[in-house]
PDB file of N, CA and C in Angstrom:
ATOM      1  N   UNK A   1     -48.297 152.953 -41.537  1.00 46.00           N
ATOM      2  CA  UNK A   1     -48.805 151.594 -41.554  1.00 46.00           C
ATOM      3  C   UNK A   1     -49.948 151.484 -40.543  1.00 46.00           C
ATOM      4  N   UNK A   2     -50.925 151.890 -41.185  1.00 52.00           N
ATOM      5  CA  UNK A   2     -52.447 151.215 -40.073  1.00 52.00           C
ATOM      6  C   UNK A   2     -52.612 149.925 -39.814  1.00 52.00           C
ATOM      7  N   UNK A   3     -51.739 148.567 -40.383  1.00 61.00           N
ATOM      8  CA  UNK A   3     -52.208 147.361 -40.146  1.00 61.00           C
ATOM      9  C   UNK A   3     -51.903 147.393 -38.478  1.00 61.00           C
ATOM     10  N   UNK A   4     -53.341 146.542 -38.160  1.00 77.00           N
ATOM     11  CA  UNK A   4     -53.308 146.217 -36.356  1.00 77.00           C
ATOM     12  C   UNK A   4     -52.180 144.535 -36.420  1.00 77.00           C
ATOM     13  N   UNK A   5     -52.072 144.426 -35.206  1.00 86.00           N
ATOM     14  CA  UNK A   5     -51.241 143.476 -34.714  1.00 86.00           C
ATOM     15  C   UNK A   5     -52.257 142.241 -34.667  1.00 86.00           C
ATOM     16  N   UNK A   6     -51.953 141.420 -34.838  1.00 89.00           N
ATOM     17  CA  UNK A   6     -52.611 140.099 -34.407  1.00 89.00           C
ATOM     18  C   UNK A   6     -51.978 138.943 -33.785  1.00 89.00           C
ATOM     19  N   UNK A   7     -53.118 139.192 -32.613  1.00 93.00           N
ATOM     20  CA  UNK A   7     -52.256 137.974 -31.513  1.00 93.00           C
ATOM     21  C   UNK A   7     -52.940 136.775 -31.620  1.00 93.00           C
ATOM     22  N   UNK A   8     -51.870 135.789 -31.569  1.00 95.00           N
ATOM     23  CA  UNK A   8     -51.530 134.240 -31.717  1.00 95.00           C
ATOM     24  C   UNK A   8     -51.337 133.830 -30.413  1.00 95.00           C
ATOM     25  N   UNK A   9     -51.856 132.745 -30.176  1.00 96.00           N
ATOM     26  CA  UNK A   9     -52.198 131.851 -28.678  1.00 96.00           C
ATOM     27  C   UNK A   9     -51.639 130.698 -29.054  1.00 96.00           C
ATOM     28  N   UNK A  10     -50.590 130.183 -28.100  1.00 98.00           N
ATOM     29  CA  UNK A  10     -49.917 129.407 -28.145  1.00 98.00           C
ATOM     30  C   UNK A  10     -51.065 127.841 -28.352  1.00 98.00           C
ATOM     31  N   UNK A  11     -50.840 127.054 -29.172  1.00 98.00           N
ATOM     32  CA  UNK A  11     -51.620 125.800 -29.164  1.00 98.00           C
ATOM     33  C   UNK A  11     -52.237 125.788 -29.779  1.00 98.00           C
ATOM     34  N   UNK A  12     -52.987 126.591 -30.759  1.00 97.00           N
ATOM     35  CA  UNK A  12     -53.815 126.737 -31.785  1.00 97.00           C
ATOM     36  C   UNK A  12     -53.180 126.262 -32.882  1.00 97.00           C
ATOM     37  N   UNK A  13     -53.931 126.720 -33.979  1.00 98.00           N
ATOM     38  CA  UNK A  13     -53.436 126.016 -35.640  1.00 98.00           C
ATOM     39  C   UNK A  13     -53.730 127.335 -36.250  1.00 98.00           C
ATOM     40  N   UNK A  14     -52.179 127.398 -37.266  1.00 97.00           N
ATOM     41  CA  UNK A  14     -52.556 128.815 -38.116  1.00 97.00           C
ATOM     42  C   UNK A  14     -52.084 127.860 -39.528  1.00 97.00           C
ATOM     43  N   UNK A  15     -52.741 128.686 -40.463  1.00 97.00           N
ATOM     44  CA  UNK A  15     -52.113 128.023 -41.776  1.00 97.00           C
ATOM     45  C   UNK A  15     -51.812 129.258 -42.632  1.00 97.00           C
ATOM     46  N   UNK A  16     -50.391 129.277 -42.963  1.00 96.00           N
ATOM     47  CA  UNK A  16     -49.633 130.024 -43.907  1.00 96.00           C
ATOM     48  C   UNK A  16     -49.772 129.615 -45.007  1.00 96.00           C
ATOM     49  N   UNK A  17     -50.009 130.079 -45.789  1.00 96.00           N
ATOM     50  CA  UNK A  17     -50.441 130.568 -47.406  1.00 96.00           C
ATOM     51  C   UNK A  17     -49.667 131.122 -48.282  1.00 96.00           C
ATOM     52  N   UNK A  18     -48.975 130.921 -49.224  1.00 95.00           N
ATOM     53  CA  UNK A  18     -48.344 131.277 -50.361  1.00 95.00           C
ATOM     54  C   UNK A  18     -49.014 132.408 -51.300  1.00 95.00           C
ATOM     55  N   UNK A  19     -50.215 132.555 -51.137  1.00 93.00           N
ATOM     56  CA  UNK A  19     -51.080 133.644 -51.750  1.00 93.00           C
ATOM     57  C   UNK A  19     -50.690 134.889 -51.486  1.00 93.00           C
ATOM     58  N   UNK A  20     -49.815 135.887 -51.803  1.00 88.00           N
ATOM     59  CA  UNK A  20     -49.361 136.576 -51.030  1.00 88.00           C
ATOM     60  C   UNK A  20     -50.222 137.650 -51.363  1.00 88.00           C
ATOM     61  N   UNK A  21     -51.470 137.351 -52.109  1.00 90.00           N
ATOM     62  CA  UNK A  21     -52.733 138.824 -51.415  1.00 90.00           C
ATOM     63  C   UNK A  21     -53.438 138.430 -50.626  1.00 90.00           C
ATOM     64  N   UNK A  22     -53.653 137.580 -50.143  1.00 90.00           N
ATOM     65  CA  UNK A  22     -54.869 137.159 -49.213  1.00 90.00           C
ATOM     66  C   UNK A  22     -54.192 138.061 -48.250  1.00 90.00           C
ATOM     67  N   UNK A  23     -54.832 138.816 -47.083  1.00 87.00           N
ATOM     68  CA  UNK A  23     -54.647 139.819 -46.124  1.00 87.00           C
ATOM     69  C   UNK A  23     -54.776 138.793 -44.523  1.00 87.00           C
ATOM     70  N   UNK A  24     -54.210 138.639 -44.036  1.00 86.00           N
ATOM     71  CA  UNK A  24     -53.871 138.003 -42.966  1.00 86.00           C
ATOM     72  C   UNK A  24     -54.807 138.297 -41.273  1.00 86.00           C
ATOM     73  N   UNK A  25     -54.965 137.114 -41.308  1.00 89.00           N
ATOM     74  CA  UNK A  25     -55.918 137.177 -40.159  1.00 89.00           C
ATOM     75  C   UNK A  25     -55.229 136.327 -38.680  1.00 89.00           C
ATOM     76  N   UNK A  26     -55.923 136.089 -37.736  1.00 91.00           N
ATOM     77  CA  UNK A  26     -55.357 135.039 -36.804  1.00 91.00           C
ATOM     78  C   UNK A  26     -55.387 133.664 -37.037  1.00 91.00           C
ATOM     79  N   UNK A  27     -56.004 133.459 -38.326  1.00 95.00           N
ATOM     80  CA  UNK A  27     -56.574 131.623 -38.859  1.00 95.00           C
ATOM     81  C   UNK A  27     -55.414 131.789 -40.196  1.00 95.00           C
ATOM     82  N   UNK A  28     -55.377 132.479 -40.952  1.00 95.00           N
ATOM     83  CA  UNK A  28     -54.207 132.148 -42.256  1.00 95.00           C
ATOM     84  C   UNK A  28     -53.061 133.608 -41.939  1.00 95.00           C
ATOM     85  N   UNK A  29     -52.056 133.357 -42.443  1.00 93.00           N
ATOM     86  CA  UNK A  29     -50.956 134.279 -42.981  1.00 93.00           C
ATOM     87  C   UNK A  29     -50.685 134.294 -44.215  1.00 93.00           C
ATOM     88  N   UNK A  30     -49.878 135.356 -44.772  1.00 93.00           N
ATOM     89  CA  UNK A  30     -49.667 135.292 -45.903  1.00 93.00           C
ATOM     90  C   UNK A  30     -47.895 135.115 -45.724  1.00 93.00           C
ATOM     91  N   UNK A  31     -47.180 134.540 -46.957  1.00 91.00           N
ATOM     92  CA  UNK A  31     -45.944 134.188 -46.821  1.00 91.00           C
ATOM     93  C   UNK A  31     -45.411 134.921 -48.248  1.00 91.00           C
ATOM     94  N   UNK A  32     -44.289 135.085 -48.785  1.00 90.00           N
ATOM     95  CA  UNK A  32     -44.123 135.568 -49.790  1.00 90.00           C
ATOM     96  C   UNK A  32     -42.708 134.383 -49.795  1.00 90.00           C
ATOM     97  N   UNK A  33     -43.019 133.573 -50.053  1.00 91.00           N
ATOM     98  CA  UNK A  33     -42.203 132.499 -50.117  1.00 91.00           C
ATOM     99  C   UNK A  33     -42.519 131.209 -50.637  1.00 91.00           C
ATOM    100  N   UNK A  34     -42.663 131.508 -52.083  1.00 92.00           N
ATOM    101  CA  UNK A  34     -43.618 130.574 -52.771  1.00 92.00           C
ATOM    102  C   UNK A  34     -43.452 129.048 -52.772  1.00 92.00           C
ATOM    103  N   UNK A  35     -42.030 128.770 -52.543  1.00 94.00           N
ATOM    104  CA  UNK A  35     -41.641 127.319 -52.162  1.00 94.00           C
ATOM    105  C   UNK A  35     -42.042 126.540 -50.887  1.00 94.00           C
ATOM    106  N   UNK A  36     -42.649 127.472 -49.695  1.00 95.00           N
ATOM    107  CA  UNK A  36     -42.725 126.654 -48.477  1.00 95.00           C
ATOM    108  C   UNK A  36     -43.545 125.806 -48.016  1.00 95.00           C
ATOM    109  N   UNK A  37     -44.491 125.359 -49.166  1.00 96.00           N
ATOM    110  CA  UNK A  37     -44.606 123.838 -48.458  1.00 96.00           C
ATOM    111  C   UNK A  37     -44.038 122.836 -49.004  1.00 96.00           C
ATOM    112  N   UNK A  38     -43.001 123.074 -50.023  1.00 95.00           N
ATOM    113  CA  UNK A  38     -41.879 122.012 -50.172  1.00 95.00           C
ATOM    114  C   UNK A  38     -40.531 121.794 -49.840  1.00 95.00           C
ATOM    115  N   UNK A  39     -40.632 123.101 -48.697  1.00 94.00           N
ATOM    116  CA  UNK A  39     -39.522 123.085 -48.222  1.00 94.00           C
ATOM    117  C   UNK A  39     -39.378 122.391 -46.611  1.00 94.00           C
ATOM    118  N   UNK A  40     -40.298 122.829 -46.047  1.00 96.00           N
ATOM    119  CA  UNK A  40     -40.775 122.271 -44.345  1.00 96.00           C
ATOM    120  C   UNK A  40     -41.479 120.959 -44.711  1.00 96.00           C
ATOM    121  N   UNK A  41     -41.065 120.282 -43.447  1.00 96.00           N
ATOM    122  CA  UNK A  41     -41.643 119.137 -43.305  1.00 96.00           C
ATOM    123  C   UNK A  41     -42.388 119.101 -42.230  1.00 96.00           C
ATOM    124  N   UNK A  42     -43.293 118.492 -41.560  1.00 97.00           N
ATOM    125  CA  UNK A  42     -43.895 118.521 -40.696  1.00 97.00           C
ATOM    126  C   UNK A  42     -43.090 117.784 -38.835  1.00 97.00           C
ATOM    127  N   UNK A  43     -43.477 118.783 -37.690  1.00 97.00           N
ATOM    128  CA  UNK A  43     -42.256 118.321 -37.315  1.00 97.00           C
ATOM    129  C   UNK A  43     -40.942 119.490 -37.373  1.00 97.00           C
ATOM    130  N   UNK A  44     -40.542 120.255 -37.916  1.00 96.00           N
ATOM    131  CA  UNK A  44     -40.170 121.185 -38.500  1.00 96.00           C
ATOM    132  C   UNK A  44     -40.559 122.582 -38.053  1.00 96.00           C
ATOM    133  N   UNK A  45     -39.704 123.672 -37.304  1.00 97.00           N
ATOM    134  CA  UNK A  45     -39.851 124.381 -36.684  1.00 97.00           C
ATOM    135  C   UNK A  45     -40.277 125.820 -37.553  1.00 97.00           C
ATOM    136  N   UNK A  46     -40.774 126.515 -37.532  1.00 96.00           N
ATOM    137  CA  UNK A  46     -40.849 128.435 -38.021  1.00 96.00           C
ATOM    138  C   UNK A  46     -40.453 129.116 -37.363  1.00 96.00           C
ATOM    139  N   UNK A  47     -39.829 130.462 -37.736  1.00 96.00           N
ATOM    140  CA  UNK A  47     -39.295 130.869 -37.078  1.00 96.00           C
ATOM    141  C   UNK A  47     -39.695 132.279 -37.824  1.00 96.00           C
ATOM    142  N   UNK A  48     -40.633 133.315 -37.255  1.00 93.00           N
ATOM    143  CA  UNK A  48     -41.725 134.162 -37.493  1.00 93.00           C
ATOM    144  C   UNK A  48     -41.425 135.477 -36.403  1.00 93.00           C
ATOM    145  N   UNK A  49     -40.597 136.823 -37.222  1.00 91.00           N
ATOM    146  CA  UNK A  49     -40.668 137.685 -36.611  1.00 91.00           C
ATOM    147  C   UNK A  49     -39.265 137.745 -35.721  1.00 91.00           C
ATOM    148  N   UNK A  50     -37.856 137.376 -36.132  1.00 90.00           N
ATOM    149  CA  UNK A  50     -36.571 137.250 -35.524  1.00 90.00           C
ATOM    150  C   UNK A  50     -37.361 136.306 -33.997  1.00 90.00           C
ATOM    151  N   UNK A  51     -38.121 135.094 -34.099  1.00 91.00           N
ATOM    152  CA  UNK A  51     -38.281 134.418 -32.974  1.00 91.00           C
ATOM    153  C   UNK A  51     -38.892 134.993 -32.394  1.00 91.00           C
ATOM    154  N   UNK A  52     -39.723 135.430 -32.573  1.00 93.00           N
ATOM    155  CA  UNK A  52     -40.670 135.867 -31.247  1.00 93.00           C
ATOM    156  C   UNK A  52     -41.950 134.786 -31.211  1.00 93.00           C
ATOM    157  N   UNK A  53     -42.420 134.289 -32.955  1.00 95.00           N
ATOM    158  CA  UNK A  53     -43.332 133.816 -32.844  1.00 95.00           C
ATOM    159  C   UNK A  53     -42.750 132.492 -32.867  1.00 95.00           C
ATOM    160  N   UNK A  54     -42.898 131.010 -32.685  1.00 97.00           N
ATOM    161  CA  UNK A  54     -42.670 129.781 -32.887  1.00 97.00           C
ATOM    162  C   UNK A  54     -43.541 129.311 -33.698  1.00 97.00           C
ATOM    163  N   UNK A  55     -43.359 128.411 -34.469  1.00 97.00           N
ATOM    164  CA  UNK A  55     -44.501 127.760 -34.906  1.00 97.00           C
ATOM    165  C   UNK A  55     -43.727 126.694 -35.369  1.00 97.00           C
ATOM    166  N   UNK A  56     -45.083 125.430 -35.347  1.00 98.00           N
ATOM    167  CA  UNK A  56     -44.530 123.950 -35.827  1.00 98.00           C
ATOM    168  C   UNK A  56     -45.024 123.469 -36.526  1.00 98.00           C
ATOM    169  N   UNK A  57     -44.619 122.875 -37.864  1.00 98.00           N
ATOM    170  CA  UNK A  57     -45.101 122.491 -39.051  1.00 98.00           C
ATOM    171  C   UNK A  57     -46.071 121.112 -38.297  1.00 98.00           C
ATOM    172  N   UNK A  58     -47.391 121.410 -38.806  1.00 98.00           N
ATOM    173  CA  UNK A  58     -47.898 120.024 -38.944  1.00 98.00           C
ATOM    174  C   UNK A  58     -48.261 119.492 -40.006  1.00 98.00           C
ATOM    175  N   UNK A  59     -48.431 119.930 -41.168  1.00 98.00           N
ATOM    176  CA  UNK A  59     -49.096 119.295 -42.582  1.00 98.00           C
ATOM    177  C   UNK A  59     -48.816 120.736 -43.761  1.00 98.00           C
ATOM    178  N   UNK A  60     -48.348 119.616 -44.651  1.00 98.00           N
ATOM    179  CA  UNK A  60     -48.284 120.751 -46.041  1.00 98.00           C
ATOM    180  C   UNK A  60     -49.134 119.895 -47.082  1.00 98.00           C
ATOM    181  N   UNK A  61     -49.908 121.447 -47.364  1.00 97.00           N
ATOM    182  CA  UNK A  61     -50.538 120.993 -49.146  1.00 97.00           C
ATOM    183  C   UNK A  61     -50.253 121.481 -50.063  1.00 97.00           C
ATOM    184  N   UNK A  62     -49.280 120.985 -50.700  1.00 97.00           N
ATOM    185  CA  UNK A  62     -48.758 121.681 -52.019  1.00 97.00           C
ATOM    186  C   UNK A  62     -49.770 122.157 -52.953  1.00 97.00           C
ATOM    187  N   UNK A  63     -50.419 121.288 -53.204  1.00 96.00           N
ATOM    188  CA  UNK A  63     -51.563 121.595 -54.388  1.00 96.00           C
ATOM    189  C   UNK A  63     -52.211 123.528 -54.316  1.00 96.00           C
ATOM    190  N   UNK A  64     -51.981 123.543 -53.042  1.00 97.00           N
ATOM    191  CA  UNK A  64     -53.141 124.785 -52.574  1.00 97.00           C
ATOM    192  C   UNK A  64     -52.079 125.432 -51.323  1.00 97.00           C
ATOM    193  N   UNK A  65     -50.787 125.106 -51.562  1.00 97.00           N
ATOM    194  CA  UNK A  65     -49.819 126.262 -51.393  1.00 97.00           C
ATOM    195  C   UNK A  65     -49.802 126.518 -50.122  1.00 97.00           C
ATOM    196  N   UNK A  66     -49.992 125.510 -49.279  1.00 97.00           N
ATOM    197  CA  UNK A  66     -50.435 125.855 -47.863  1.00 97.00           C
ATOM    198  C   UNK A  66     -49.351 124.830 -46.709  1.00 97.00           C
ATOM    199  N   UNK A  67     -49.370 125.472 -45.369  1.00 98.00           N
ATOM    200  CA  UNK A  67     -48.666 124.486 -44.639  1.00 98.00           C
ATOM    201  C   UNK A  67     -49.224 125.419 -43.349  1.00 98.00           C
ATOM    202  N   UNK A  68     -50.367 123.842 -42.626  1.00 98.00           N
ATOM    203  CA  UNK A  68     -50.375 124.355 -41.415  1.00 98.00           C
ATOM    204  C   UNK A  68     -49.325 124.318 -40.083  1.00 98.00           C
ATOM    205  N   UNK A  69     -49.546 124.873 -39.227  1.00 98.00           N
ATOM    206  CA  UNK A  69     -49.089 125.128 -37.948  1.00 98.00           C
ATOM    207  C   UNK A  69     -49.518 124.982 -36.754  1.00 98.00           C
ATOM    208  N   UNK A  70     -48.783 124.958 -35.606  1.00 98.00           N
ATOM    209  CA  UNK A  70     -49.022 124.507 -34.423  1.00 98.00           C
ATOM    210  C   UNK A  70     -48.273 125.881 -33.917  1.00 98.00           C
ATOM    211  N   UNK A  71     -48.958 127.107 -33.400  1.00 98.00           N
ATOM    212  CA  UNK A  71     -48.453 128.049 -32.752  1.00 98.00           C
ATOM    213  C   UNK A  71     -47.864 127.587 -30.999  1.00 98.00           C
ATOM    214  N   UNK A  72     -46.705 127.579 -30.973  1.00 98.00           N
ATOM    215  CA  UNK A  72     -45.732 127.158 -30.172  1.00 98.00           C
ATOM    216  C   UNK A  72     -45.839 128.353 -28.423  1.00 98.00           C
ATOM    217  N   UNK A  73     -46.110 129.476 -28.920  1.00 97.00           N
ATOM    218  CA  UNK A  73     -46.257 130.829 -28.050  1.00 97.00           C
ATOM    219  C   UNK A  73     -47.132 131.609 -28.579  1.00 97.00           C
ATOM    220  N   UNK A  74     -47.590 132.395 -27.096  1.00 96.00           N
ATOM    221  CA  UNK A  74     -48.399 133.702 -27.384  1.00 96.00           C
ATOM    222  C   UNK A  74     -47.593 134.734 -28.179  1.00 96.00           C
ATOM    223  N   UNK A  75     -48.144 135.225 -28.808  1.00 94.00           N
ATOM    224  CA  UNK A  75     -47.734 136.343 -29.670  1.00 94.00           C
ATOM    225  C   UNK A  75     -48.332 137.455 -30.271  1.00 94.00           C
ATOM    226  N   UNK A  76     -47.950 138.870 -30.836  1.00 92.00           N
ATOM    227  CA  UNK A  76     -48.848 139.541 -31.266  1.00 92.00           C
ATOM    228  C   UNK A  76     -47.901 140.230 -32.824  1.00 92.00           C
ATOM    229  N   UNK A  77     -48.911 139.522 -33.731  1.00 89.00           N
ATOM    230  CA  UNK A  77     -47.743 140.124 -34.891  1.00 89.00           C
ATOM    231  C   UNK A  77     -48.250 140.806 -35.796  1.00 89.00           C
ATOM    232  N   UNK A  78     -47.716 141.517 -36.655  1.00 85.00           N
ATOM    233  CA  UNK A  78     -47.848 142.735 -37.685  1.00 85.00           C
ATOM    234  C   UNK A  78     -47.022 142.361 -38.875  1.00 85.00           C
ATOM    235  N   UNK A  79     -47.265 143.406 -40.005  1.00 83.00           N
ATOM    236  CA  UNK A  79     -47.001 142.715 -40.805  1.00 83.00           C
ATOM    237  C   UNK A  79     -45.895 142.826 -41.637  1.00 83.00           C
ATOM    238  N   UNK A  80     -45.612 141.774 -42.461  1.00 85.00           N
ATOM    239  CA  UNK A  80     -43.863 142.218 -43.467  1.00 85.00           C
ATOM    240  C   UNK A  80     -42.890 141.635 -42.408  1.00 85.00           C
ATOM    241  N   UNK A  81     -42.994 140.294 -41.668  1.00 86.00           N
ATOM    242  CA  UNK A  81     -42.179 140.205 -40.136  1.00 86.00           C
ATOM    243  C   UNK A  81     -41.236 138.589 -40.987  1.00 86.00           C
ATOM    244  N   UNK A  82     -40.373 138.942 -41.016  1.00 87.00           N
ATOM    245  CA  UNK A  82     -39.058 138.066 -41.524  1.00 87.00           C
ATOM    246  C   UNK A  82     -39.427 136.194 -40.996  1.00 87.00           C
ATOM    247  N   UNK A  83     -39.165 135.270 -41.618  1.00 89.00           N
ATOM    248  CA  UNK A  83     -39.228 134.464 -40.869  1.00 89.00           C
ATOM    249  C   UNK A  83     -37.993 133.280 -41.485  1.00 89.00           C
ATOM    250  N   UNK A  84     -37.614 132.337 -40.922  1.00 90.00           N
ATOM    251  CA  UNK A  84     -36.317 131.543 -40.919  1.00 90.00           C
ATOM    252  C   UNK A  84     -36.760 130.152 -40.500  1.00 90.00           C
ATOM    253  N   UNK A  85     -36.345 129.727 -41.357  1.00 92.00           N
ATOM    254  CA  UNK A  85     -35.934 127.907 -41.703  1.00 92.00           C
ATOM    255  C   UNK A  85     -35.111 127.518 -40.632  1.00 92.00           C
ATOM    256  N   UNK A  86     -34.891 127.103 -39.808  1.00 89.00           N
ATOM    257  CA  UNK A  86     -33.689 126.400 -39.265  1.00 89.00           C
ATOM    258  C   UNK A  86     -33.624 125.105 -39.883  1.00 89.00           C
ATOM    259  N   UNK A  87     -32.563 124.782 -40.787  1.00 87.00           N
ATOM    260  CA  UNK A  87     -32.451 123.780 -40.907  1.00 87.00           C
ATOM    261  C   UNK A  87     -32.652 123.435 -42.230  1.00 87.00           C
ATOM    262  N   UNK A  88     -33.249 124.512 -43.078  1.00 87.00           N
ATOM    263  CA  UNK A  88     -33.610 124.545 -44.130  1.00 87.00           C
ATOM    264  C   UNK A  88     -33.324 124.919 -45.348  1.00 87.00           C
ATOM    265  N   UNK A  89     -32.625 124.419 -46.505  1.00 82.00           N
ATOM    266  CA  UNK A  89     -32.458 124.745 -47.384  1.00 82.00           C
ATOM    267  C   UNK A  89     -33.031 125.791 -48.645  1.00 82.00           C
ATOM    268  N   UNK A  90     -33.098 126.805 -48.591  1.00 79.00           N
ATOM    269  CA  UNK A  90     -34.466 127.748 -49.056  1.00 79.00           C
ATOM    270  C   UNK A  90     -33.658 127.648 -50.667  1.00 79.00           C
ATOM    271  N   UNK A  91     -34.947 127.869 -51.171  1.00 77.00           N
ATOM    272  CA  UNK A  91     -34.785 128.002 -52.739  1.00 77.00           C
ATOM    273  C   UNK A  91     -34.875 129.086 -53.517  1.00 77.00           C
ATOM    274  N   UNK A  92     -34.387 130.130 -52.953  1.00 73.00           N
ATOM    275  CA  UNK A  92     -34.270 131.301 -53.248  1.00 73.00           C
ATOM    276  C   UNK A  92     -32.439 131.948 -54.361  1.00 73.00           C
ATOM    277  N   UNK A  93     -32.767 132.387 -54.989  1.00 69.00           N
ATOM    278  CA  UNK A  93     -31.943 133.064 -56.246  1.00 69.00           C
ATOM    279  C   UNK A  93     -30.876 134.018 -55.974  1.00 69.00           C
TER     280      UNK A  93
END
């Protein structure tokens, strides 16, 4: 795996993406979780990488599959990294 790590600064805005080819930068992620901006609400915690990364829902656009964030902590992440709902009912099969 050559993908580099990308570090996240606490206080910024990232927006996760449902597109799961778009290739991930420090401004979007990719999610393979096609339900999540109808699942988080804003307000609403992420939980990115067994907790290492935080992040806080601030706005979802369904239309365009998106839900930004409020990066909570510094972080440096790579890719295929698990992430968890607290609180959340996932719509998964």
């Amino acid at each position: 795996n050559d993908a580099e790590k990308i570090s996240l600064l606490k206080g910024e805005t990232i927006v996760l993406t449902t597109d799961y080819s778009f290739k991930g930068d420090k401004n979007k992620l990719a999610c393979s979780y096609p339900a999540l901006p109808t699942s988080v609400t804003p307000g609403q915690s992420i939980l990115v990488a067994d907790g290492s990364l935080v992040l806080t829902v601030l706005s979802c656009d369904v239309p365009a599959g998106e839900v930004t964030c409020r990066i909570e902590n510094n972080a440096g992440i790579g890719e295929r990294k698990n992430m968890n709902l607290p609180g959340v009912i996932v719509d998964l099969p």
